[in-house]
Amino acid sequence: MKKPLWLRPHLHYQLLWVVYLIWFFWLDATARPRYIIHAALDDAIPFCEWFVLPYSSWFLLLAGVTALLWWNDTESYDRLVLSMFSGMFFCLIVYMILPNGLDIRPADPGRQNLAMSLMRMIWAADGPVNVCPSIHCQSSGAMALAFSHSKLAKNRPGLQLLAYAWAGLICVSTLFTKQHSVWDVVLGLALAAVWVPVLYRPLRPVGHLFARSRTR
């Protein structure tokens, strides 16, 4: 029998979002890029505003995976928190030490449609700074790994494929919306992959990696 909502463990880990968001927006507001990230492949990828839809679906993936794992599989939830937030905070440290930015964002094409309206909102809120490694891609990779290795996806290859395909589409969307360079995506996914031999191969409990014991 599942515990009542208010008694389920580790919900307080979500307070890490407060630290992350304050740190992220402070860096975004004060950023002075010294390194411009650019790959030759970036020039071959056209801008397509409709990729803003899978790009924005990151928020749905985040909410869905976090809630499902927290409610149904505490061990996988712990793995998600550890791998995702460690990578996100590492990215913020990189941004402080090696402030970087992009020069590939296009001028506003002037098209009037839903996708361009969303793109303008994103451009206004998120400048072309602090991009490498990509937190969007790092966290998407962490979510796909945590969900595909969870009890919810065990022996269900269709769900595992869906998790990886969704995360992959989000990563691709960062390129077509010109939110990130190819280098940002590669390094962001590499950060997520670092945890594979530690947490997922072989599958192992992570309670000992947290300060608080889970014996209850």
Tab-separated table of C-alpha atoms in Angstrom:
chain	number	residue	atom	x	y	z
A	1	MET	CA	0.000	0.000	0.000
A	2	LYS	CA	1.393	3.389	-1.026
A	3	LYS	CA	2.068	5.987	1.639
A	4	PRO	CA	-0.069	9.137	1.745
A	5	LEU	CA	1.221	11.973	-0.416
A	6	TRP	CA	2.636	13.941	2.506
A	7	LEU	CA	4.559	10.930	3.850
A	8	ARG	CA	6.256	9.830	0.657
A	9	PRO	CA	10.054	10.239	0.850
A	10	HIS	CA	12.425	12.666	-0.780
A	11	LEU	CA	10.010	15.280	-2.096
A	12	HIS	CA	12.248	17.866	-0.412
A	13	TYR	CA	14.920	17.158	-3.021
A	14	GLN	CA	12.874	19.366	-5.332
A	15	LEU	CA	14.016	22.352	-3.276
A	16	LEU	CA	17.206	22.083	-5.312
A	17	TRP	CA	15.217	23.829	-8.052
A	18	VAL	CA	15.192	26.993	-5.952
A	19	VAL	CA	18.987	27.011	-5.776
A	20	TYR	CA	19.320	26.149	-9.445
A	21	LEU	CA	16.893	28.771	-10.752
A	22	ILE	CA	18.358	31.605	-8.680
A	23	TRP	CA	21.871	30.665	-9.800
A	24	PHE	CA	20.833	30.178	-13.447
A	25	PHE	CA	18.998	33.494	-13.851
A	26	TRP	CA	21.722	35.388	-11.988
A	27	LEU	CA	24.289	34.014	-14.429
A	28	ASP	CA	21.991	34.764	-17.369
A	29	ALA	CA	21.592	38.372	-16.263
A	30	THR	CA	25.275	38.977	-15.583
A	31	ALA	CA	26.841	36.880	-18.363
A	32	ARG	CA	29.651	38.363	-20.438
A	33	PRO	CA	30.592	35.574	-22.871
A	34	ARG	CA	34.295	35.210	-23.580
A	35	TYR	CA	33.971	32.098	-25.727
A	36	ILE	CA	31.650	31.741	-28.721
A	37	ILE	CA	30.583	28.156	-29.361
A	38	HIS	CA	30.329	27.219	-33.026
A	39	ALA	CA	30.597	24.058	-35.104
A	40	ALA	CA	30.708	23.809	-38.883
A	41	LEU	CA	27.626	21.593	-38.777
A	42	ASP	CA	25.643	24.419	-37.166
A	43	ASP	CA	25.705	26.307	-40.469
A	44	ALA	CA	24.144	23.371	-42.308
A	45	ILE	CA	21.172	23.115	-39.929
A	46	PRO	CA	18.329	25.432	-40.961
A	47	PHE	CA	16.258	27.406	-38.497
A	48	CYS	CA	12.744	25.992	-38.155
A	49	GLU	CA	10.502	27.601	-35.573
A	50	TRP	CA	8.175	24.577	-35.385
A	51	PHE	CA	10.858	22.682	-33.494
A	52	VAL	CA	9.974	24.961	-30.590
A	53	LEU	CA	7.122	22.527	-29.858
A	54	PRO	CA	9.359	19.539	-29.005
A	55	TYR	CA	11.812	21.997	-27.436
A	56	SER	CA	9.089	23.202	-25.066
A	57	SER	CA	7.935	19.650	-24.380
A	58	TRP	CA	10.986	19.425	-22.096
A	59	PHE	CA	8.813	20.909	-19.352
A	60	LEU	CA	6.197	18.180	-19.822
A	61	LEU	CA	8.867	15.469	-19.820
A	62	LEU	CA	10.404	16.917	-16.665
A	63	ALA	CA	7.121	17.122	-14.774
A	64	GLY	CA	5.924	13.720	-15.960
A	65	VAL	CA	9.078	11.722	-15.307
A	66	THR	CA	9.745	13.380	-11.954
A	67	ALA	CA	6.200	12.828	-10.690
A	68	LEU	CA	5.921	9.254	-11.961
A	69	LEU	CA	9.222	8.164	-10.460
A	70	TRP	CA	8.639	9.953	-7.175
A	71	TRP	CA	5.260	8.293	-6.773
A	72	ASN	CA	6.073	4.818	-8.090
A	73	ASP	CA	9.820	4.135	-7.827
A	74	THR	CA	11.809	5.962	-5.158
A	75	GLU	CA	15.131	4.400	-6.152
A	76	SER	CA	14.795	5.598	-9.746
A	77	TYR	CA	13.646	8.998	-8.503
A	78	ASP	CA	16.832	9.223	-6.428
A	79	ARG	CA	18.926	8.314	-9.458
A	80	LEU	CA	17.199	11.028	-11.462
A	81	VAL	CA	17.782	13.671	-8.803
A	82	LEU	CA	21.436	12.736	-8.388
A	83	SER	CA	22.316	12.506	-12.080
A	84	MET	CA	20.248	15.473	-13.269
A	85	PHE	CA	21.058	18.036	-10.586
A	86	SER	CA	24.749	17.136	-10.393
A	87	GLY	CA	24.980	17.708	-14.141
A	88	MET	CA	22.995	20.935	-14.031
A	89	PHE	CA	25.107	22.393	-11.230
A	90	PHE	CA	28.270	21.295	-13.028
A	91	CYS	CA	27.086	23.208	-16.097
A	92	LEU	CA	26.542	26.343	-14.014
A	93	ILE	CA	30.076	26.076	-12.652
A	94	VAL	CA	31.399	25.734	-16.214
A	95	TYR	CA	29.445	28.858	-17.220
A	96	MET	CA	31.115	30.790	-14.390
A	97	ILE	CA	34.625	29.604	-15.206
A	98	LEU	CA	34.276	29.593	-18.999
A	99	PRO	CA	31.497	32.070	-19.856
A	100	ASN	CA	30.269	31.188	-23.302
A	101	GLY	CA	27.604	32.100	-25.813
A	102	LEU	CA	26.238	31.657	-29.335
A	103	ASP	CA	26.321	33.691	-32.526
A	104	ILE	CA	24.015	31.470	-34.597
A	105	ARG	CA	20.615	32.812	-33.616
A	106	PRO	CA	18.832	34.205	-36.674
A	107	ALA	CA	17.196	37.586	-36.957
A	108	ASP	CA	13.464	37.478	-36.380
A	109	PRO	CA	12.035	36.323	-39.752
A	110	GLY	CA	8.841	38.248	-39.104
A	111	ARG	CA	6.545	35.271	-39.594
A	112	GLN	CA	3.310	35.346	-37.630
A	113	ASN	CA	2.372	31.931	-36.296
A	114	LEU	CA	2.133	30.082	-32.998
A	115	ALA	CA	5.647	28.692	-33.214
A	116	MET	CA	7.253	32.094	-33.835
A	117	SER	CA	5.266	33.585	-30.965
A	118	LEU	CA	6.701	30.907	-28.676
A	119	MET	CA	10.196	31.454	-30.065
A	120	ARG	CA	10.000	35.182	-29.358
A	121	MET	CA	8.955	34.461	-25.777
A	122	ILE	CA	11.903	32.094	-25.330
A	123	TRP	CA	14.362	34.527	-26.917
A	124	ALA	CA	13.144	37.296	-24.602
A	125	ALA	CA	13.566	35.149	-21.498
A	126	ASP	CA	16.714	33.219	-22.419
A	127	GLY	CA	19.627	35.012	-24.038
A	128	PRO	CA	22.233	33.253	-26.236
A	129	VAL	CA	24.596	32.879	-23.284
A	130	ASN	CA	25.615	30.048	-20.947
A	131	VAL	CA	24.980	27.360	-23.531
A	132	CYS	CA	27.798	24.817	-23.366
A	133	PRO	CA	27.231	22.187	-22.115
A	134	SER	CA	23.497	22.212	-22.824
A	135	ILE	CA	21.434	21.802	-19.662
A	136	HIS	CA	18.391	21.112	-21.832
A	137	CYS	CA	20.158	18.082	-23.328
A	138	GLN	CA	21.921	16.948	-20.166
A	139	SER	CA	18.690	16.868	-18.178
A	140	SER	CA	16.759	15.225	-21.034
A	141	GLY	CA	19.350	12.456	-21.164
A	142	ALA	CA	19.197	12.021	-17.381
A	143	MET	CA	15.403	11.747	-17.484
A	144	ALA	CA	15.438	9.194	-20.300
A	145	LEU	CA	17.990	7.050	-18.471
A	146	ALA	CA	16.168	7.191	-15.139
A	147	PHE	CA	12.774	6.362	-16.619
A	148	SER	CA	13.965	3.611	-18.967
A	149	HIS	CA	15.714	1.858	-16.055
A	150	SER	CA	12.788	2.243	-13.669
A	151	LYS	CA	10.202	-0.288	-12.558
A	152	LEU	CA	7.670	1.500	-14.759
A	153	ALA	CA	9.598	0.621	-17.926
A	154	LYS	CA	10.943	-2.776	-16.877
A	155	ASN	CA	10.297	-5.345	-19.623
A	156	ARG	CA	8.439	-2.662	-21.585
A	157	PRO	CA	10.733	-1.810	-24.515
A	158	GLY	CA	8.091	0.430	-26.067
A	159	LEU	CA	8.181	2.776	-23.079
A	160	GLN	CA	11.978	2.693	-23.019
A	161	LEU	CA	12.093	3.594	-26.701
A	162	LEU	CA	9.579	6.385	-26.131
A	163	ALA	CA	11.733	7.877	-23.362
A	164	TYR	CA	14.885	7.895	-25.475
A	165	ALA	CA	13.070	9.090	-28.605
A	166	TRP	CA	11.446	11.968	-26.718
A	167	ALA	CA	14.746	13.024	-25.181
A	168	GLY	CA	16.454	12.711	-28.562
A	169	LEU	CA	13.822	14.863	-30.255
A	170	ILE	CA	14.284	17.535	-27.599
A	171	CYS	CA	18.027	17.524	-28.245
A	172	VAL	CA	17.518	17.806	-32.005
A	173	SER	CA	15.054	20.650	-31.455
A	174	THR	CA	17.724	22.721	-29.701
A	175	LEU	CA	19.678	22.687	-32.967
A	176	PHE	CA	16.824	23.622	-35.298
A	177	THR	CA	15.674	26.433	-32.989
A	178	LYS	CA	19.289	27.662	-32.827
A	179	GLN	CA	19.198	27.534	-29.056
A	180	HIS	CA	22.351	25.435	-29.043
A	181	SER	CA	25.349	24.447	-31.091
A	182	VAL	CA	26.194	20.853	-31.910
A	183	TRP	CA	28.999	21.061	-29.350
A	184	ASP	CA	26.546	22.037	-26.617
A	185	VAL	CA	24.397	19.001	-27.377
A	186	VAL	CA	27.298	16.538	-27.522
A	187	LEU	CA	28.795	17.716	-24.240
A	188	GLY	CA	25.405	17.878	-22.537
A	189	LEU	CA	24.651	14.269	-23.447
A	190	ALA	CA	28.154	13.245	-22.396
A	191	LEU	CA	27.427	14.652	-18.932
A	192	ALA	CA	24.303	12.523	-18.706
A	193	ALA	CA	26.180	9.437	-19.925
A	194	VAL	CA	28.833	9.797	-17.202
A	195	TRP	CA	26.372	8.321	-14.699
A	196	VAL	CA	25.592	5.189	-16.742
A	197	PRO	CA	28.416	2.999	-15.332
A	198	VAL	CA	27.851	4.400	-11.839
A	199	LEU	CA	24.070	4.085	-11.501
A	200	TYR	CA	22.761	1.917	-14.315
A	201	ARG	CA	25.320	-0.763	-15.188
A	202	PRO	CA	24.698	-2.841	-13.209
A	203	LEU	CA	21.584	-1.345	-11.613
A	204	ARG	CA	22.358	-0.521	-8.018
A	205	PRO	CA	20.740	1.337	-5.114
A	206	VAL	CA	21.823	4.929	-4.535
A	207	GLY	CA	20.709	5.430	-0.953
A	208	HIS	CA	24.306	5.308	0.267
A	209	LEU	CA	25.155	8.256	-1.979
A	210	PHE	CA	22.752	10.531	-0.136
A	211	ALA	CA	23.492	11.985	3.253
A	212	ARG	CA	20.155	10.935	4.709
A	213	SER	CA	19.512	7.261	5.266
A	214	ARG	CA	16.457	5.795	3.645
A	215	THR	CA	15.901	3.144	6.312
A	216	ARG	CA	12.378	3.829	7.401
